[in-house]
Amino acid sequence: AQTVTQSQPEMSVQEAETVTLSCTYDTSESDYYLFWYKQPPSRQMILVIRQEAYKQQNATENRFSVNFQKAAKSFSLKISDSQLGDAAMYFCALSNFGNEKLTFGTGTRLTIIP
Amino acid sequence: DTGVSQDPRHKITKRGQNVTFRCDPISEHNRLYWYRQTLGQGPEFLTYFQNEAQLEKSRLLSDRFSAERPKGSFSTLEIQRTEQGDSAMYLCASSSPDGSDYNEQFFGPGTRLTVL
């Protein structure tokens, strides 16, 4: 069975600063995908960023970037220039190649301090 | 296209009653997923359809749960004889193969079930 662990239930960051959310995972598969999803209060979950395990280069989407350490099974999310709209629950998730069902972590609640 | 929709958004029921939720995926998305999210947890996979075929079911989906997608469009999730432990947010997601090796899942707003 595959697992995803997020050890930070809550994080806070000053507006315009940088914050890093941690995630570790375990899977026996060699081909898989890793994701960070954002779930704003009372709104639907949206995909923030995706990383293919076979790619060595870390994914980047505007202010969001990841640090993917395959050997350590670590996948952290860095948010630069934090904005008030970044406040949300952030979930790390994993899916195996060829099977799109997602395995989620327990989430990190991110608060942005004005 | 307004995205994935779910109905109702909230449902309060008494223990032992049956409830049914509906999910309308994005048009022409042939894959549809159900997840359950309890308080303080991440979503957990329940089941998955490709068109009208139910291809995978989680062990979380007990005999009291049944899901259908009769015409390959909308889907329903029914819970019979509800228990207090069924209280959760039920999320639906859809995706469509676009030729790439991964197809993004788009989530609906969820149905929050409270069993009294």
mmCIF file with all atom_site columns, C-alpha atoms in Angstrom:
data_model
loop_
_atom_site.group_PDB
_atom_site.id
_atom_site.type_symbol
_atom_site.label_atom_id
_atom_site.label_alt_id
_atom_site.label_comp_id
_atom_site.label_asym_id
_atom_site.label_entity_id
_atom_site.label_seq_id
_atom_site.pdbx_PDB_ins_code
_atom_site.Cartn_x
_atom_site.Cartn_y
_atom_site.Cartn_z
_atom_site.occupancy
_atom_site.B_iso_or_equiv
_atom_site.pdbx_formal_charge
_atom_site.auth_seq_id
_atom_site.auth_comp_id
_atom_site.auth_asym_id
_atom_site.auth_atom_id
_atom_site.pdbx_PDB_model_num
ATOM 1   C CA . ALA A 1 1   ? 0.000   0.000  0.000   1.00 0.00 ? 1   ALA A CA 1
ATOM 2   C CA . GLN A 1 2   ? 1.172   3.500  -0.689  1.00 0.00 ? 2   GLN A CA 1
ATOM 3   C CA . THR A 1 3   ? 1.135   6.257  1.886   1.00 0.00 ? 3   THR A CA 1
ATOM 4   C CA . VAL A 1 4   ? 1.553   10.014 1.949   1.00 0.00 ? 4   VAL A CA 1
ATOM 5   C CA . THR A 1 5   ? 2.582   11.823 5.121   1.00 0.00 ? 5   THR A CA 1
ATOM 6   C CA . GLN A 1 6   ? 2.318   15.516 5.865   1.00 0.00 ? 6   GLN A CA 1
ATOM 7   C CA . SER A 1 7   ? 3.821   16.237 9.266   1.00 0.00 ? 7   SER A CA 1
ATOM 8   C CA . GLN A 1 8   ? 2.838   19.909 9.468   1.00 0.00 ? 8   GLN A CA 1
ATOM 9   C CA . PRO A 1 9   ? -0.857  20.248 10.357  1.00 0.00 ? 9   PRO A CA 1
ATOM 10  C CA . GLU A 1 10  ? -0.592  24.039 10.296  1.00 0.00 ? 10  GLU A CA 1
ATOM 11  C CA . MET A 1 11  ? 1.801   26.612 8.926   1.00 0.00 ? 11  MET A CA 1
ATOM 12  C CA . SER A 1 12  ? 1.734   30.378 8.791   1.00 0.00 ? 12  SER A CA 1
ATOM 13  C CA . VAL A 1 13  ? 3.716   32.885 6.782   1.00 0.00 ? 13  VAL A CA 1
ATOM 14  C CA . GLN A 1 14  ? 3.904   36.634 6.496   1.00 0.00 ? 14  GLN A CA 1
ATOM 15  C CA . GLU A 1 15  ? 2.493   38.054 3.288   1.00 0.00 ? 15  GLU A CA 1
ATOM 16  C CA . ALA A 1 16  ? 5.188   38.369 0.582   1.00 0.00 ? 16  ALA A CA 1
ATOM 17  C CA . GLU A 1 17  ? 7.458   35.899 2.370   1.00 0.00 ? 17  GLU A CA 1
ATOM 18  C CA . THR A 1 18  ? 8.359   32.337 1.348   1.00 0.00 ? 18  THR A CA 1
ATOM 19  C CA . VAL A 1 19  ? 7.039   29.176 2.964   1.00 0.00 ? 19  VAL A CA 1
ATOM 20  C CA . THR A 1 20  ? 7.827   25.500 2.438   1.00 0.00 ? 20  THR A CA 1
ATOM 21  C CA . LEU A 1 21  ? 5.357   22.697 3.062   1.00 0.00 ? 21  LEU A CA 1
ATOM 22  C CA . SER A 1 22  ? 6.736   19.195 3.635   1.00 0.00 ? 22  SER A CA 1
ATOM 23  C CA . CYS A 1 23  ? 5.568   15.840 2.325   1.00 0.00 ? 23  CYS A CA 1
ATOM 24  C CA . THR A 1 24  ? 7.002   12.354 2.415   1.00 0.00 ? 24  THR A CA 1
ATOM 25  C CA . TYR A 1 25  ? 5.587   9.324  0.686   1.00 0.00 ? 25  TYR A CA 1
ATOM 26  C CA . ASP A 1 26  ? 6.041   5.624  0.251   1.00 0.00 ? 26  ASP A CA 1
ATOM 27  C CA . THR A 1 27  ? 5.307   3.521  -2.792  1.00 0.00 ? 27  THR A CA 1
ATOM 28  C CA . SER A 1 28  ? 6.688   0.324  -4.264  1.00 0.00 ? 28  SER A CA 1
ATOM 29  C CA . GLU A 1 29  ? 6.097   1.574  -7.793  1.00 0.00 ? 29  GLU A CA 1
ATOM 30  C CA . SER A 1 30  ? 8.887   2.997  -9.904  1.00 0.00 ? 30  SER A CA 1
ATOM 31  C CA . ASP A 1 31  ? 6.648   5.159  -12.090 1.00 0.00 ? 31  ASP A CA 1
ATOM 32  C CA . TYR A 1 32  ? 4.337   7.544  -10.316 1.00 0.00 ? 32  TYR A CA 1
ATOM 33  C CA . TYR A 1 33  ? 3.180   11.123 -10.063 1.00 0.00 ? 33  TYR A CA 1
ATOM 34  C CA . LEU A 1 34  ? 3.195   13.509 -7.137  1.00 0.00 ? 34  LEU A CA 1
ATOM 35  C CA . PHE A 1 35  ? 0.866   16.459 -6.691  1.00 0.00 ? 35  PHE A CA 1
ATOM 36  C CA . TRP A 1 36  ? 0.079   19.388 -4.504  1.00 0.00 ? 36  TRP A CA 1
ATOM 37  C CA . TYR A 1 37  ? -3.599  20.302 -4.306  1.00 0.00 ? 37  TYR A CA 1
ATOM 38  C CA . LYS A 1 38  ? -5.071  23.436 -2.770  1.00 0.00 ? 38  LYS A CA 1
ATOM 39  C CA . GLN A 1 39  ? -8.451  23.396 -1.032  1.00 0.00 ? 39  GLN A CA 1
ATOM 40  C CA . PRO A 1 40  ? -9.595  26.937 -0.104  1.00 0.00 ? 40  PRO A CA 1
ATOM 41  C CA . PRO A 1 41  ? -12.258 27.243 2.599   1.00 0.00 ? 41  PRO A CA 1
ATOM 42  C CA . SER A 1 42  ? -15.649 26.093 1.259   1.00 0.00 ? 42  SER A CA 1
ATOM 43  C CA . ARG A 1 43  ? -14.291 25.852 -2.263  1.00 0.00 ? 43  ARG A CA 1
ATOM 44  C CA . GLN A 1 44  ? -13.292 22.994 -4.456  1.00 0.00 ? 44  GLN A CA 1
ATOM 45  C CA . MET A 1 45  ? -9.903  21.403 -4.630  1.00 0.00 ? 45  MET A CA 1
ATOM 46  C CA . ILE A 1 46  ? -7.623  22.546 -7.418  1.00 0.00 ? 46  ILE A CA 1
ATOM 47  C CA . LEU A 1 47  ? -4.324  21.237 -8.696  1.00 0.00 ? 47  LEU A CA 1
ATOM 48  C CA . VAL A 1 48  ? -1.357  23.465 -7.880  1.00 0.00 ? 48  VAL A CA 1
ATOM 49  C CA . ILE A 1 49  ? 1.557   21.546 -9.320  1.00 0.00 ? 49  ILE A CA 1
ATOM 50  C CA . ARG A 1 50  ? 2.487   18.097 -10.582 1.00 0.00 ? 50  ARG A CA 1
ATOM 51  C CA . GLN A 1 51  ? 5.772   16.180 -10.707 1.00 0.00 ? 51  GLN A CA 1
ATOM 52  C CA . GLU A 1 52  ? 6.506   13.079 -12.752 1.00 0.00 ? 52  GLU A CA 1
ATOM 53  C CA . ALA A 1 53  ? 8.804   10.738 -10.816 1.00 0.00 ? 53  ALA A CA 1
ATOM 54  C CA . TYR A 1 54  ? 10.906  9.975  -13.879 1.00 0.00 ? 54  TYR A CA 1
ATOM 55  C CA . LYS A 1 55  ? 11.795  13.636 -14.311 1.00 0.00 ? 55  LYS A CA 1
ATOM 56  C CA . GLN A 1 56  ? 14.808  14.866 -12.402 1.00 0.00 ? 56  GLN A CA 1
ATOM 57  C CA . GLN A 1 57  ? 13.989  18.513 -12.934 1.00 0.00 ? 57  GLN A CA 1
ATOM 58  C CA . ASN A 1 58  ? 11.793  20.015 -10.247 1.00 0.00 ? 58  ASN A CA 1
ATOM 59  C CA . ALA A 1 59  ? 8.437   21.339 -11.436 1.00 0.00 ? 59  ALA A CA 1
ATOM 60  C CA . THR A 1 60  ? 7.693   25.052 -11.256 1.00 0.00 ? 60  THR A CA 1
ATOM 61  C CA . GLU A 1 61  ? 4.447   26.952 -11.743 1.00 0.00 ? 61  GLU A CA 1
ATOM 62  C CA . ASN A 1 62  ? 4.843   30.695 -11.292 1.00 0.00 ? 62  ASN A CA 1
ATOM 63  C CA . ARG A 1 63  ? 5.301   31.273 -7.518  1.00 0.00 ? 63  ARG A CA 1
ATOM 64  C CA . PHE A 1 64  ? 5.015   27.566 -6.736  1.00 0.00 ? 64  PHE A CA 1
ATOM 65  C CA . SER A 1 65  ? 7.917   25.146 -6.990  1.00 0.00 ? 65  SER A CA 1
ATOM 66  C CA . VAL A 1 66  ? 8.742   21.728 -5.620  1.00 0.00 ? 66  VAL A CA 1
ATOM 67  C CA . ASN A 1 67  ? 11.824  20.053 -4.229  1.00 0.00 ? 67  ASN A CA 1
ATOM 68  C CA . PHE A 1 68  ? 11.558  16.432 -5.311  1.00 0.00 ? 68  PHE A CA 1
ATOM 69  C CA . GLN A 1 69  ? 14.043  14.058 -3.672  1.00 0.00 ? 69  GLN A CA 1
ATOM 70  C CA . LYS A 1 70  ? 13.242  10.638 -5.112  1.00 0.00 ? 70  LYS A CA 1
ATOM 71  C CA . ALA A 1 71  ? 15.716  8.617  -3.066  1.00 0.00 ? 71  ALA A CA 1
ATOM 72  C CA . ALA A 1 72  ? 14.474  10.203 0.141   1.00 0.00 ? 72  ALA A CA 1
ATOM 73  C CA . LYS A 1 73  ? 10.846  9.982  -1.027  1.00 0.00 ? 73  LYS A CA 1
ATOM 74  C CA . SER A 1 74  ? 10.386  13.610 -0.192  1.00 0.00 ? 74  SER A CA 1
ATOM 75  C CA . PHE A 1 75  ? 8.284   16.167 -2.075  1.00 0.00 ? 75  PHE A CA 1
ATOM 76  C CA . SER A 1 76  ? 8.075   19.645 -0.607  1.00 0.00 ? 76  SER A CA 1
ATOM 77  C CA . LEU A 1 77  ? 6.202   22.675 -1.944  1.00 0.00 ? 77  LEU A CA 1
ATOM 78  C CA . LYS A 1 78  ? 7.709   26.146 -1.855  1.00 0.00 ? 78  LYS A CA 1
ATOM 79  C CA . ILE A 1 79  ? 5.439   29.152 -2.179  1.00 0.00 ? 79  ILE A CA 1
ATOM 80  C CA . SER A 1 80  ? 7.271   32.383 -2.925  1.00 0.00 ? 80  SER A CA 1
ATOM 81  C CA . ASP A 1 81  ? 5.901   35.892 -2.431  1.00 0.00 ? 81  ASP A CA 1
ATOM 82  C CA . SER A 1 82  ? 2.950   34.540 -0.426  1.00 0.00 ? 82  SER A CA 1
ATOM 83  C CA . GLN A 1 83  ? -0.382  36.210 -1.078  1.00 0.00 ? 83  GLN A CA 1
ATOM 84  C CA . LEU A 1 84  ? -3.581  36.360 0.942   1.00 0.00 ? 84  LEU A CA 1
ATOM 85  C CA . GLY A 1 85  ? -5.260  34.187 -1.664  1.00 0.00 ? 85  GLY A CA 1
ATOM 86  C CA . ASP A 1 86  ? -2.814  31.380 -0.923  1.00 0.00 ? 86  ASP A CA 1
ATOM 87  C CA . ALA A 1 87  ? -4.554  30.705 2.397   1.00 0.00 ? 87  ALA A CA 1
ATOM 88  C CA . ALA A 1 88  ? -5.974  27.189 2.157   1.00 0.00 ? 88  ALA A CA 1
ATOM 89  C CA . MET A 1 89  ? -5.508  23.539 3.038   1.00 0.00 ? 89  MET A CA 1
ATOM 90  C CA . TYR A 1 90  ? -2.723  22.037 0.963   1.00 0.00 ? 90  TYR A CA 1
ATOM 91  C CA . PHE A 1 91  ? -2.723  18.344 0.243   1.00 0.00 ? 91  PHE A CA 1
ATOM 92  C CA . CYS A 1 92  ? 0.154   16.294 -1.076  1.00 0.00 ? 92  CYS A CA 1
ATOM 93  C CA . ALA A 1 93  ? -0.989  13.363 -3.224  1.00 0.00 ? 93  ALA A CA 1
ATOM 94  C CA . LEU A 1 94  ? 0.399   10.409 -5.143  1.00 0.00 ? 94  LEU A CA 1
ATOM 95  C CA . SER A 1 95  ? -0.832  8.301  -8.038  1.00 0.00 ? 95  SER A CA 1
ATOM 96  C CA . ASN A 1 96  ? 0.791   5.411  -9.836  1.00 0.00 ? 96  ASN A CA 1
ATOM 97  C CA . PHE A 1 97  ? 1.464   5.457  -13.530 1.00 0.00 ? 97  PHE A CA 1
ATOM 98  C CA . GLY A 1 98  ? -1.478  3.928  -15.343 1.00 0.00 ? 98  GLY A CA 1
ATOM 99  C CA . ASN A 1 99  ? -3.846  4.281  -12.374 1.00 0.00 ? 99  ASN A CA 1
ATOM 100 C CA . GLU A 1 100 ? -5.083  7.766  -11.706 1.00 0.00 ? 100 GLU A CA 1
ATOM 101 C CA . LYS A 1 101 ? -6.654  7.252  -8.287  1.00 0.00 ? 101 LYS A CA 1
ATOM 102 C CA . LEU A 1 102 ? -5.068  9.618  -5.815  1.00 0.00 ? 102 LEU A CA 1
ATOM 103 C CA . THR A 1 103 ? -3.675  8.856  -2.363  1.00 0.00 ? 103 THR A CA 1
ATOM 104 C CA . PHE A 1 104 ? -3.696  12.003 -0.242  1.00 0.00 ? 104 PHE A CA 1
ATOM 105 C CA . GLY A 1 105 ? -1.879  13.133 2.867   1.00 0.00 ? 105 GLY A CA 1
ATOM 106 C CA . THR A 1 106 ? -3.712  14.650 5.818   1.00 0.00 ? 106 THR A CA 1
ATOM 107 C CA . GLY A 1 107 ? -3.087  18.210 4.696   1.00 0.00 ? 107 GLY A CA 1
ATOM 108 C CA . THR A 1 108 ? -1.399  21.364 5.935   1.00 0.00 ? 108 THR A CA 1
ATOM 109 C CA . ARG A 1 109 ? -3.474  24.398 6.759   1.00 0.00 ? 109 ARG A CA 1
ATOM 110 C CA . LEU A 1 110 ? -1.642  27.506 5.534   1.00 0.00 ? 110 LEU A CA 1
ATOM 111 C CA . THR A 1 111 ? -2.423  30.886 7.049   1.00 0.00 ? 111 THR A CA 1
ATOM 112 C CA . ILE A 1 112 ? -1.165  34.100 5.479   1.00 0.00 ? 112 ILE A CA 1
ATOM 113 C CA . ILE A 1 113 ? -0.484  36.911 7.921   1.00 0.00 ? 113 ILE A CA 1
ATOM 114 C CA . PRO A 1 114 ? -1.112  40.376 6.421   1.00 0.00 ? 114 PRO A CA 1
ATOM 115 C CA . ASP B 2 1   ? -18.748 24.511 -19.076 1.00 0.00 ? 1   ASP B CA 1
ATOM 116 C CA . THR B 2 2   ? -19.122 25.191 -15.354 1.00 0.00 ? 2   THR B CA 1
ATOM 117 C CA . GLY B 2 3   ? -16.998 22.345 -14.068 1.00 0.00 ? 3   GLY B CA 1
ATOM 118 C CA . VAL B 2 4   ? -17.940 19.375 -11.912 1.00 0.00 ? 4   VAL B CA 1
ATOM 119 C CA . SER B 2 5   ? -21.166 19.873 -10.001 1.00 0.00 ? 5   SER B CA 1
ATOM 120 C CA . GLN B 2 6   ? -22.541 17.951 -7.042  1.00 0.00 ? 6   GLN B CA 1
ATOM 121 C CA . ASP B 2 7   ? -25.985 17.880 -5.531  1.00 0.00 ? 7   ASP B CA 1
ATOM 122 C CA . PRO B 2 8   ? -26.952 18.384 -2.799  1.00 0.00 ? 8   PRO B CA 1
ATOM 123 C CA . ARG B 2 9   ? -24.189 20.473 -1.244  1.00 0.00 ? 9   ARG B CA 1
ATOM 124 C CA . HIS B 2 10  ? -25.337 19.580 2.255   1.00 0.00 ? 10  HIS B CA 1
ATOM 125 C CA . LYS B 2 11  ? -27.395 16.685 3.571   1.00 0.00 ? 11  LYS B CA 1
ATOM 126 C CA . ILE B 2 12  ? -28.495 16.051 7.135   1.00 0.00 ? 12  ILE B CA 1
ATOM 127 C CA . THR B 2 13  ? -30.098 12.710 7.829   1.00 0.00 ? 13  THR B CA 1
ATOM 128 C CA . LYS B 2 14  ? -30.969 10.458 10.715  1.00 0.00 ? 14  LYS B CA 1
ATOM 129 C CA . ARG B 2 15  ? -29.126 7.254  11.368  1.00 0.00 ? 15  ARG B CA 1
ATOM 130 C CA . GLY B 2 16  ? -30.638 4.381  9.442   1.00 0.00 ? 16  GLY B CA 1
ATOM 131 C CA . GLN B 2 17  ? -31.950 6.468  6.563   1.00 0.00 ? 17  GLN B CA 1
ATOM 132 C CA . ASN B 2 18  ? -30.827 6.087  2.959   1.00 0.00 ? 18  ASN B CA 1
ATOM 133 C CA . VAL B 2 19  ? -29.221 8.977  1.085   1.00 0.00 ? 19  VAL B CA 1
ATOM 134 C CA . THR B 2 20  ? -28.261 9.515  -2.546  1.00 0.00 ? 20  THR B CA 1
ATOM 135 C CA . PHE B 2 21  ? -25.806 12.013 -3.953  1.00 0.00 ? 21  PHE B CA 1
ATOM 136 C CA . ARG B 2 22  ? -25.392 13.081 -7.546  1.00 0.00 ? 22  ARG B CA 1
ATOM 137 C CA . CYS B 2 23  ? -22.309 14.136 -9.474  1.00 0.00 ? 23  CYS B CA 1
ATOM 138 C CA . ASP B 2 24  ? -22.299 15.744 -12.913 1.00 0.00 ? 24  ASP B CA 1
ATOM 139 C CA . PRO B 2 25  ? -18.823 15.640 -14.435 1.00 0.00 ? 25  PRO B CA 1
ATOM 140 C CA . ILE B 2 26  ? -17.367 18.038 -16.957 1.00 0.00 ? 26  ILE B CA 1
ATOM 141 C CA . SER B 2 27  ? -18.920 17.371 -20.351 1.00 0.00 ? 27  SER B CA 1
ATOM 142 C CA . GLU B 2 28  ? -17.229 14.594 -22.293 1.00 0.00 ? 28  GLU B CA 1
ATOM 143 C CA . HIS B 2 29  ? -15.075 13.536 -19.342 1.00 0.00 ? 29  HIS B CA 1
ATOM 144 C CA . ASN B 2 30  ? -15.268 9.780  -19.463 1.00 0.00 ? 30  ASN B CA 1
ATOM 145 C CA . ARG B 2 31  ? -13.633 9.099  -16.107 1.00 0.00 ? 31  ARG B CA 1
ATOM 146 C CA . LEU B 2 32  ? -15.343 9.791  -12.808 1.00 0.00 ? 32  LEU B CA 1
ATOM 147 C CA . TYR B 2 33  ? -14.074 9.298  -9.258  1.00 0.00 ? 33  TYR B CA 1
ATOM 148 C CA . TRP B 2 34  ? -15.637 9.366  -5.814  1.00 0.00 ? 34  TRP B CA 1
ATOM 149 C CA . TYR B 2 35  ? -13.625 10.232 -2.713  1.00 0.00 ? 35  TYR B CA 1
ATOM 150 C CA . ARG B 2 36  ? -14.578 10.622 0.935   1.00 0.00 ? 36  ARG B CA 1
ATOM 151 C CA . GLN B 2 37  ? -13.014 13.239 3.195   1.00 0.00 ? 37  GLN B CA 1
ATOM 152 C CA . THR B 2 38  ? -13.531 13.107 6.936   1.00 0.00 ? 38  THR B CA 1
ATOM 153 C CA . LEU B 2 39  ? -12.680 15.968 9.273   1.00 0.00 ? 39  LEU B CA 1
ATOM 154 C CA . GLY B 2 40  ? -8.960  16.512 9.583   1.00 0.00 ? 40  GLY B CA 1
ATOM 155 C CA . GLN B 2 41  ? -8.095  13.982 6.908   1.00 0.00 ? 41  GLN B CA 1
ATOM 156 C CA . GLY B 2 42  ? -7.273  14.030 3.253   1.00 0.00 ? 42  GLY B CA 1
ATOM 157 C CA . PRO B 2 43  ? -9.690  12.597 0.695   1.00 0.00 ? 43  PRO B CA 1
ATOM 158 C CA . GLU B 2 44  ? -9.782  8.794  0.406   1.00 0.00 ? 44  GLU B CA 1
ATOM 159 C CA . PHE B 2 45  ? -10.541 7.006  -2.834  1.00 0.00 ? 45  PHE B CA 1
ATOM 160 C CA . LEU B 2 46  ? -13.859 5.165  -2.955  1.00 0.00 ? 46  LEU B CA 1
ATOM 161 C CA . THR B 2 47  ? -14.517 4.139  -6.550  1.00 0.00 ? 47  THR B CA 1
ATOM 162 C CA . TYR B 2 48  ? -13.824 4.946  -10.194 1.00 0.00 ? 48  TYR B CA 1
ATOM 163 C CA . PHE B 2 49  ? -15.785 4.746  -13.447 1.00 0.00 ? 49  PHE B CA 1
ATOM 164 C CA . GLN B 2 50  ? -14.663 4.795  -17.026 1.00 0.00 ? 50  GLN B CA 1
ATOM 165 C CA . ASN B 2 51  ? -17.773 5.610  -19.014 1.00 0.00 ? 51  ASN B CA 1
ATOM 166 C CA . GLU B 2 52  ? -20.490 3.452  -17.423 1.00 0.00 ? 52  GLU B CA 1
ATOM 167 C CA . ALA B 2 53  ? -18.141 0.726  -16.186 1.00 0.00 ? 53  ALA B CA 1
ATOM 168 C CA . GLN B 2 54  ? -17.149 0.702  -12.526 1.00 0.00 ? 54  GLN B CA 1
ATOM 169 C CA . LEU B 2 55  ? -13.514 -0.329 -12.756 1.00 0.00 ? 55  LEU B CA 1
ATOM 170 C CA . GLU B 2 56  ? -12.286 -0.158 -9.184  1.00 0.00 ? 56  GLU B CA 1
ATOM 171 C CA . LYS B 2 57  ? -13.778 -0.108 -5.696  1.00 0.00 ? 57  LYS B CA 1
ATOM 172 C CA . SER B 2 58  ? -11.984 0.588  -2.447  1.00 0.00 ? 58  SER B CA 1
ATOM 173 C CA . ARG B 2 59  ? -12.368 -1.637 0.584   1.00 0.00 ? 59  ARG B CA 1
ATOM 174 C CA . LEU B 2 60  ? -13.828 1.487  2.194   1.00 0.00 ? 60  LEU B CA 1
ATOM 175 C CA . LEU B 2 61  ? -16.902 0.990  0.018   1.00 0.00 ? 61  LEU B CA 1
ATOM 176 C CA . SER B 2 62  ? -18.908 -1.341 2.230   1.00 0.00 ? 62  SER B CA 1
ATOM 177 C CA . ASP B 2 63  ? -22.004 -3.242 1.127   1.00 0.00 ? 63  ASP B CA 1
ATOM 178 C CA . ARG B 2 64  ? -24.116 -0.280 2.229   1.00 0.00 ? 64  ARG B CA 1
ATOM 179 C CA . PHE B 2 65  ? -22.546 1.880  -0.468  1.00 0.00 ? 65  PHE B CA 1
ATOM 180 C CA . SER B 2 66  ? -23.401 1.641  -4.134  1.00 0.00 ? 66  SER B CA 1
ATOM 181 C CA . ALA B 2 67  ? -22.354 3.827  -7.017  1.00 0.00 ? 67  ALA B CA 1
ATOM 182 C CA . GLU B 2 68  ? -23.703 3.940  -10.535 1.00 0.00 ? 68  GLU B CA 1
ATOM 183 C CA . ARG B 2 69  ? -23.060 5.763  -13.749 1.00 0.00 ? 69  ARG B CA 1
ATOM 184 C CA . PRO B 2 70  ? -25.832 4.398  -15.944 1.00 0.00 ? 70  PRO B CA 1
ATOM 185 C CA . LYS B 2 71  ? -25.267 6.341  -19.160 1.00 0.00 ? 71  LYS B CA 1
ATOM 186 C CA . GLY B 2 72  ? -21.657 7.238  -18.724 1.00 0.00 ? 72  GLY B CA 1
ATOM 187 C CA . SER B 2 73  ? -22.510 10.808 -17.815 1.00 0.00 ? 73  SER B CA 1
ATOM 188 C CA . PHE B 2 74  ? -23.699 11.679 -14.292 1.00 0.00 ? 74  PHE B CA 1
ATOM 189 C CA . SER B 2 75  ? -23.101 9.369  -11.358 1.00 0.00 ? 75  SER B CA 1
ATOM 190 C CA . THR B 2 76  ? -24.945 8.628  -8.149  1.00 0.00 ? 76  THR B CA 1
ATOM 191 C CA . LEU B 2 77  ? -23.608 7.422  -4.826  1.00 0.00 ? 77  LEU B CA 1
ATOM 192 C CA . GLU B 2 78  ? -26.137 5.828  -2.483  1.00 0.00 ? 78  GLU B CA 1
ATOM 193 C CA . ILE B 2 79  ? -25.580 5.018  1.157   1.00 0.00 ? 79  ILE B CA 1
ATOM 194 C CA . GLN B 2 80  ? -28.098 2.682  2.741   1.00 0.00 ? 80  GLN B CA 1
ATOM 195 C CA . ARG B 2 81  ? -28.813 2.501  6.469   1.00 0.00 ? 81  ARG B CA 1
ATOM 196 C CA . THR B 2 82  ? -26.551 5.436  7.231   1.00 0.00 ? 82  THR B CA 1
ATOM 197 C CA . GLU B 2 83  ? -24.348 5.356  10.325  1.00 0.00 ? 83  GLU B CA 1
ATOM 198 C CA . GLN B 2 84  ? -22.778 8.244  12.217  1.00 0.00 ? 84  GLN B CA 1
ATOM 199 C CA . GLY B 2 85  ? -19.399 7.168  10.871  1.00 0.00 ? 85  GLY B CA 1
ATOM 200 C CA . ASP B 2 86  ? -20.626 7.980  7.369   1.00 0.00 ? 86  ASP B CA 1
ATOM 201 C CA . SER B 2 87  ? -20.568 11.683 8.217   1.00 0.00 ? 87  SER B CA 1
ATOM 202 C CA . ALA B 2 88  ? -18.036 13.184 5.819   1.00 0.00 ? 88  ALA B CA 1
ATOM 203 C CA . MET B 2 89  ? -17.552 15.277 2.701   1.00 0.00 ? 89  MET B CA 1
ATOM 204 C CA . TYR B 2 90  ? -18.116 13.205 -0.440  1.00 0.00 ? 90  TYR B CA 1
ATOM 205 C CA . LEU B 2 91  ? -16.081 14.513 -3.354  1.00 0.00 ? 91  LEU B CA 1
ATOM 206 C CA . CYS B 2 92  ? -16.490 13.755 -7.021  1.00 0.00 ? 92  CYS B CA 1
ATOM 207 C CA . ALA B 2 93  ? -13.842 14.310 -9.675  1.00 0.00 ? 93  ALA B CA 1
ATOM 208 C CA . SER B 2 94  ? -13.692 13.773 -13.416 1.00 0.00 ? 94  SER B CA 1
ATOM 209 C CA . SER B 2 95  ? -10.982 13.511 -16.036 1.00 0.00 ? 95  SER B CA 1
ATOM 210 C CA . SER B 2 96  ? -10.613 12.859 -19.728 1.00 0.00 ? 96  SER B CA 1
ATOM 211 C CA . PRO B 2 97  ? -7.756  11.262 -21.626 1.00 0.00 ? 97  PRO B CA 1
ATOM 212 C CA . ASP B 2 98  ? -6.022  13.843 -23.766 1.00 0.00 ? 98  ASP B CA 1
ATOM 213 C CA . GLY B 2 99  ? -3.205  11.722 -25.111 1.00 0.00 ? 99  GLY B CA 1
ATOM 214 C CA . SER B 2 100 ? -0.764  12.633 -22.371 1.00 0.00 ? 100 SER B CA 1
ATOM 215 C CA . ASP B 2 101 ? 0.439   10.153 -19.797 1.00 0.00 ? 101 ASP B CA 1
ATOM 216 C CA . TYR B 2 102 ? -1.587  11.721 -17.003 1.00 0.00 ? 102 TYR B CA 1
ATOM 217 C CA . ASN B 2 103 ? -5.064  13.202 -17.023 1.00 0.00 ? 103 ASN B CA 1
ATOM 218 C CA . GLU B 2 104 ? -5.809  15.839 -14.422 1.00 0.00 ? 104 GLU B CA 1
ATOM 219 C CA . GLN B 2 105 ? -8.724  15.241 -12.123 1.00 0.00 ? 105 GLN B CA 1
ATOM 220 C CA . PHE B 2 106 ? -11.100 18.180 -11.690 1.00 0.00 ? 106 PHE B CA 1
ATOM 221 C CA . PHE B 2 107 ? -12.957 18.178 -8.414  1.00 0.00 ? 107 PHE B CA 1
ATOM 222 C CA . GLY B 2 108 ? -16.478 19.211 -7.557  1.00 0.00 ? 108 GLY B CA 1
ATOM 223 C CA . PRO B 2 109 ? -17.432 21.217 -4.455  1.00 0.00 ? 109 PRO B CA 1
ATOM 224 C CA . GLY B 2 110 ? -18.479 18.115 -2.545  1.00 0.00 ? 110 GLY B CA 1
ATOM 225 C CA . THR B 2 111 ? -21.565 16.987 -0.637  1.00 0.00 ? 111 THR B CA 1
ATOM 226 C CA . ARG B 2 112 ? -21.286 17.315 3.120   1.00 0.00 ? 112 ARG B CA 1
ATOM 227 C CA . LEU B 2 113 ? -23.214 14.552 4.872   1.00 0.00 ? 113 LEU B CA 1
ATOM 228 C CA . THR B 2 114 ? -24.156 14.761 8.539   1.00 0.00 ? 114 THR B CA 1
ATOM 229 C CA . VAL B 2 115 ? -25.712 11.700 10.124  1.00 0.00 ? 115 VAL B CA 1
ATOM 230 C CA . LEU B 2 116 ? -27.469 12.403 13.417  1.00 0.00 ? 116 LEU B CA 1
#
